Coordinates of C-alpha atoms in Angstrom, one line a residue:
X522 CA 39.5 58.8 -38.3
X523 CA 39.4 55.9 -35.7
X524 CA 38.0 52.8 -36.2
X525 CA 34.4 53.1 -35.3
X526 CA 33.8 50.6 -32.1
X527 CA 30.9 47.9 -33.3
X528 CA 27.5 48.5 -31.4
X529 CA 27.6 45.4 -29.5
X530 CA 23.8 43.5 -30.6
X531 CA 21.7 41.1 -28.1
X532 CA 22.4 38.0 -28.5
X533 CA 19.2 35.4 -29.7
X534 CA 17.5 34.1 -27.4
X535 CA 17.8 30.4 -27.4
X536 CA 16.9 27.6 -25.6
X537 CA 20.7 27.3 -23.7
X538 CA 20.3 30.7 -22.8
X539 CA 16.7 30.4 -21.1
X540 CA 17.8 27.9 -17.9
X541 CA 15.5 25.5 -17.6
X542 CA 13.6 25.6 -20.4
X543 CA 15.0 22.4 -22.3
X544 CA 13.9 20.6 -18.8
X545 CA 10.5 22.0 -18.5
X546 CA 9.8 20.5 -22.2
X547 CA 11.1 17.1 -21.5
X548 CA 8.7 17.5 -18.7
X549 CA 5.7 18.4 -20.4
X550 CA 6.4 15.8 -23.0
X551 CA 6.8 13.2 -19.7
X552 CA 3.7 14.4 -18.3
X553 CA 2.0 14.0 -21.6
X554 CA 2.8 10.5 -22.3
X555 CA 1.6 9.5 -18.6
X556 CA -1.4 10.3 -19.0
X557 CA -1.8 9.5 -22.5
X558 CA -1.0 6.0 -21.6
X559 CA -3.2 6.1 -18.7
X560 CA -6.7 7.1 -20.5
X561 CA -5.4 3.9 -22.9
X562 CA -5.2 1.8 -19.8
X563 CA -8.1 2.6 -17.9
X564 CA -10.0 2.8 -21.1
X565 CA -9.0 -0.5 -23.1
X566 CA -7.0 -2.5 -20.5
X567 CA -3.2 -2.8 -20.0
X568 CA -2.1 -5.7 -22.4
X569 CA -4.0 -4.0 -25.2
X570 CA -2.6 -0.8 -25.1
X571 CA 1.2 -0.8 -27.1
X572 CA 4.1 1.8 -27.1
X573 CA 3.0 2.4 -30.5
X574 CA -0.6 3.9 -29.2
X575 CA 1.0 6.0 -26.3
X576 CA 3.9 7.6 -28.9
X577 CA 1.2 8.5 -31.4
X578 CA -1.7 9.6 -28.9
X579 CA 1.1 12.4 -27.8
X580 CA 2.2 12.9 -31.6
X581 CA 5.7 11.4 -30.7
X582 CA 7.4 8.4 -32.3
X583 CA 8.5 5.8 -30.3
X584 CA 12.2 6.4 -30.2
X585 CA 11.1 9.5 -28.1
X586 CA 9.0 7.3 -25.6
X587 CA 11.9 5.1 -25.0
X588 CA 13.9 8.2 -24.1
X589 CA 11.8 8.2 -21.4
X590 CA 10.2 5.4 -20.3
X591 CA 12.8 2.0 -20.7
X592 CA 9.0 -0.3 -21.1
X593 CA 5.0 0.2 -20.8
X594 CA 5.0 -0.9 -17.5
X595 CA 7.0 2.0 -16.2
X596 CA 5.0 4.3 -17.9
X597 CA 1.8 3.1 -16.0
X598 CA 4.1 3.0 -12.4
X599 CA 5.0 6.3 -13.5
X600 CA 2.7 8.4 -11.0
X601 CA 3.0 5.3 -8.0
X602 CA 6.8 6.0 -8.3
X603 CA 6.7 10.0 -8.0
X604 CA 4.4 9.6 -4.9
X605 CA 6.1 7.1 -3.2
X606 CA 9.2 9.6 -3.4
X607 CA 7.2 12.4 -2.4
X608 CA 5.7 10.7 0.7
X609 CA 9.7 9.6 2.0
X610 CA 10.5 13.6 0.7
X611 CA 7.4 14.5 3.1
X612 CA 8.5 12.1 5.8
X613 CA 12.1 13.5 6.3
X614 CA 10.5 17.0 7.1
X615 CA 8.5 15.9 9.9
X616 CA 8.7 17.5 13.2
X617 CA 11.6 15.6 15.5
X618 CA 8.8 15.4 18.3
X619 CA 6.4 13.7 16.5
X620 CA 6.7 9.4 17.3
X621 CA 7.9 7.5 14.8
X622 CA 3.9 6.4 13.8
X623 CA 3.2 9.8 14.1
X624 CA 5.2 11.0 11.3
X625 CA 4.7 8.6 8.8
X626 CA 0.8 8.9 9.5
X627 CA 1.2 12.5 9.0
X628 CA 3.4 12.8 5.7
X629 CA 1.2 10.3 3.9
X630 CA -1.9 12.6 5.0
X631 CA 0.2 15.8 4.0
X632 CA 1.6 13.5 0.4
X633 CA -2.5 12.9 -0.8
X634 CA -3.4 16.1 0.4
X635 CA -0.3 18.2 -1.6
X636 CA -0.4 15.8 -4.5
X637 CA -4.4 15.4 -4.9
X638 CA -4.6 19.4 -4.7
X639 CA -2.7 19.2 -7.5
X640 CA -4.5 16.9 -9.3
X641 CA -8.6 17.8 -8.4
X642 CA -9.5 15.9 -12.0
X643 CA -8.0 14.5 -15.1
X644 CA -5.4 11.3 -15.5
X645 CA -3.6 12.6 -12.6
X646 CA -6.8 13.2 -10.2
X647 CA -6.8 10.7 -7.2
X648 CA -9.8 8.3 -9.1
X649 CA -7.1 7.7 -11.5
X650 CA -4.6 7.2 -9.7
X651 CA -6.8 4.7 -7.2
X652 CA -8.1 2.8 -10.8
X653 CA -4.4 2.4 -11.9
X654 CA -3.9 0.9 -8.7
X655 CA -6.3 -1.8 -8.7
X656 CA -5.0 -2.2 -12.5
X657 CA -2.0 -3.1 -11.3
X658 CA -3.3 -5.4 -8.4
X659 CA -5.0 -7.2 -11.2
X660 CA -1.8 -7.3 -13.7
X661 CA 0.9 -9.5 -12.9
X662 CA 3.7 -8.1 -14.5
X663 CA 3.2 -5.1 -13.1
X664 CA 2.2 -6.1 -9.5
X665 CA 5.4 -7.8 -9.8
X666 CA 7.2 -4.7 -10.5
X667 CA 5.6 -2.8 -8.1
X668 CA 5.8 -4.6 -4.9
X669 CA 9.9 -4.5 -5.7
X670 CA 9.6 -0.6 -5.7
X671 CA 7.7 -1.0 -2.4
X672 CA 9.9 -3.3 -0.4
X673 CA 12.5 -0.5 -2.1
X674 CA 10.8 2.2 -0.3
X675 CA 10.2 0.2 3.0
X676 CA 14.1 -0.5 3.1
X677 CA 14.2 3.7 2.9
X678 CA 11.5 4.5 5.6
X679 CA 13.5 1.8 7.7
X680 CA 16.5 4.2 7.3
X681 CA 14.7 7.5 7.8
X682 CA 12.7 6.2 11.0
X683 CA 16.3 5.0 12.0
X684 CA 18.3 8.3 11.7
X685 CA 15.1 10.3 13.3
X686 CA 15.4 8.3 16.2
X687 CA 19.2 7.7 16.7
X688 CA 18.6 3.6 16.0
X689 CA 20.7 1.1 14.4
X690 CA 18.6 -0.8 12.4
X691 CA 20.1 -3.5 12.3
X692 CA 20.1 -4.1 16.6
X693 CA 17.1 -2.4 17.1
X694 CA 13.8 -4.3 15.0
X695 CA 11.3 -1.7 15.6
X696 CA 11.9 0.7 12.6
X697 CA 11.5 -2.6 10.2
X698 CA 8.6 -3.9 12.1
X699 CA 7.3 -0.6 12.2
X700 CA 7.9 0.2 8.2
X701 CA 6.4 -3.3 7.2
X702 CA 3.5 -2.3 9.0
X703 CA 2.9 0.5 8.1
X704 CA 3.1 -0.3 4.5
X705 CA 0.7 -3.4 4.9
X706 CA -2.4 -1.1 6.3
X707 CA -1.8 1.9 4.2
X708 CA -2.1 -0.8 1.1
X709 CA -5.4 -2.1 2.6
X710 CA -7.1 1.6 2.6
X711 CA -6.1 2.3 -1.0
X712 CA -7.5 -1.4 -2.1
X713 CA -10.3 -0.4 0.2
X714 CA -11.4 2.7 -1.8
X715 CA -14.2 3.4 -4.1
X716 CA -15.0 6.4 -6.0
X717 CA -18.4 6.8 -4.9
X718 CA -16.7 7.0 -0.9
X719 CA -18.0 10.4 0.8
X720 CA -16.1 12.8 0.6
X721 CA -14.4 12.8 -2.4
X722 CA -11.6 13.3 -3.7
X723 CA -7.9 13.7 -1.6
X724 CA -9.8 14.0 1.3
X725 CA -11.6 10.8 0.8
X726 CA -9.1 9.1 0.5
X727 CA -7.2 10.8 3.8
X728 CA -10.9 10.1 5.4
X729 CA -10.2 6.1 4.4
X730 CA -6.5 6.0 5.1
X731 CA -6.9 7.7 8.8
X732 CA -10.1 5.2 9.2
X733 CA -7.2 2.2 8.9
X734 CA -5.0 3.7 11.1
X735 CA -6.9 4.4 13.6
X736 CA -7.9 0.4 14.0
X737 CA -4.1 -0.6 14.3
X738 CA -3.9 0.0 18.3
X739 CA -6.7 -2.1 18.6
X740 CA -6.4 -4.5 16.2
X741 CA -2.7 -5.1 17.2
X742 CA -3.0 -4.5 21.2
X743 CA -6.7 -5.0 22.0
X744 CA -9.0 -8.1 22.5
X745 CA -11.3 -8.8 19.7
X746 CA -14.7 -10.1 21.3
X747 CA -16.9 -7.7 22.7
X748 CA -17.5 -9.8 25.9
X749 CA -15.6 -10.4 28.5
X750 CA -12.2 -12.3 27.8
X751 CA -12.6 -16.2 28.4
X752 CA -9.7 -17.7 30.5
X753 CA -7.9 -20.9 29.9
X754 CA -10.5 -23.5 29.9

């Protein structure tokens, strides 16, 4: 008789087998630990909170926290960091006929509106992201940290607004001019937001952010007093 041929059996399903699956865990874990360490922020201020309260708040130990966050301050950057990348990700789809002003006025529209639809409440809503700011306005540690990431991402918008429009940067100012600009006003709406702002939510904060913006032709071309100009006395 010949040797009966095995019936060939499915293999277990494991982890290995199921791409992505290992990723989206390290992800939830990530996501959990944010905002874990952002209701212990907001709620009993930064220096008080420790690694130690995050880890056990998300029922991890700490040698897991370190896996993903090297320190407590980038742990409360954490959200900053992802939506500064998303903006510059938002920035190099914009139409080529927009003006360079155009398109970063529109991506950081289109980055608040994507990101806060994402986020309507919770750690992640836009109140908690505007609170973490102002924590980190009021921290100096982490403002530290934080304007390095910015000037980071300026250096980046200078080289997207560059390559849009065919520049060298370094012979042709107006990308850097531009970028630092841009930079300074949009950090003046955020620090000039409050949650009680109509409407709320993403759009309010779009409604603030576009109210900026729209003052920078004036404030950087027109005449200030409402009379007529004075000549040289």
């Amino acid at each position: 008789m010949a040797a009966r041929t095995p019936t060939p059996t499915a293999a277990p399903v494991t982890a290995e087998r199921l791409p992505g699956l290992r990723e989206r865990k390290k992800q939830q874990t990530r996501d959990a630990l944010v905002q874990a360490a952002h209701v212990l922020f907001l709620g009993q201020g930064f220096a008080r909170t420790t690694v130690d309260e995050i880890a056990s708040a998300v029922e991890v130990s700490q040698r897991t926290f370190f896996r993903y966050f090297a320190n407590k301050d980038e742990v409360a950057l954490a959200v900053m960091a992802e939506a500064e990348d998303y903006f510059i990700a938002c920035l190099r789809r914009r139409p080529a006929h927009e003006s360079p002003l155009q398109a970063l006025r529109a991506a950081i529209v289109q980055s608040w509106l994507e990101l806060g639809s994402e986020h309507r409440s919770g750690p992640g809503s836009i109140t908690t992201a505007l609170e973490l700011m102002r924590m980190i306005e009021e921290t100096p540690a982490l403002l530290a940290t934080h304007l390095r990431r910015v000037t980071e991402q300026e250096r980046v918008v200078v080289q997207v607004l560059a390559e849009r429009e065919g520049l060298d940067p370094t012979r042709d100012l107006r990308p850097t001019v531009l970028a630092a600009v841009f930079g300074s006003v949009l950090r003046a709406a955020h620090l000039s937001w409050t949650p009680e702002q109509e409407p709320t939510g993403p759009e309010g904060m779009v409604a603030v952010i576009e109210r900026h913006f729209d003052q920078l032709g004036p404030a950087l071309a027109g005449h200030w007093r409402t009379g007529p100009r004075q000549g040289p006395q």
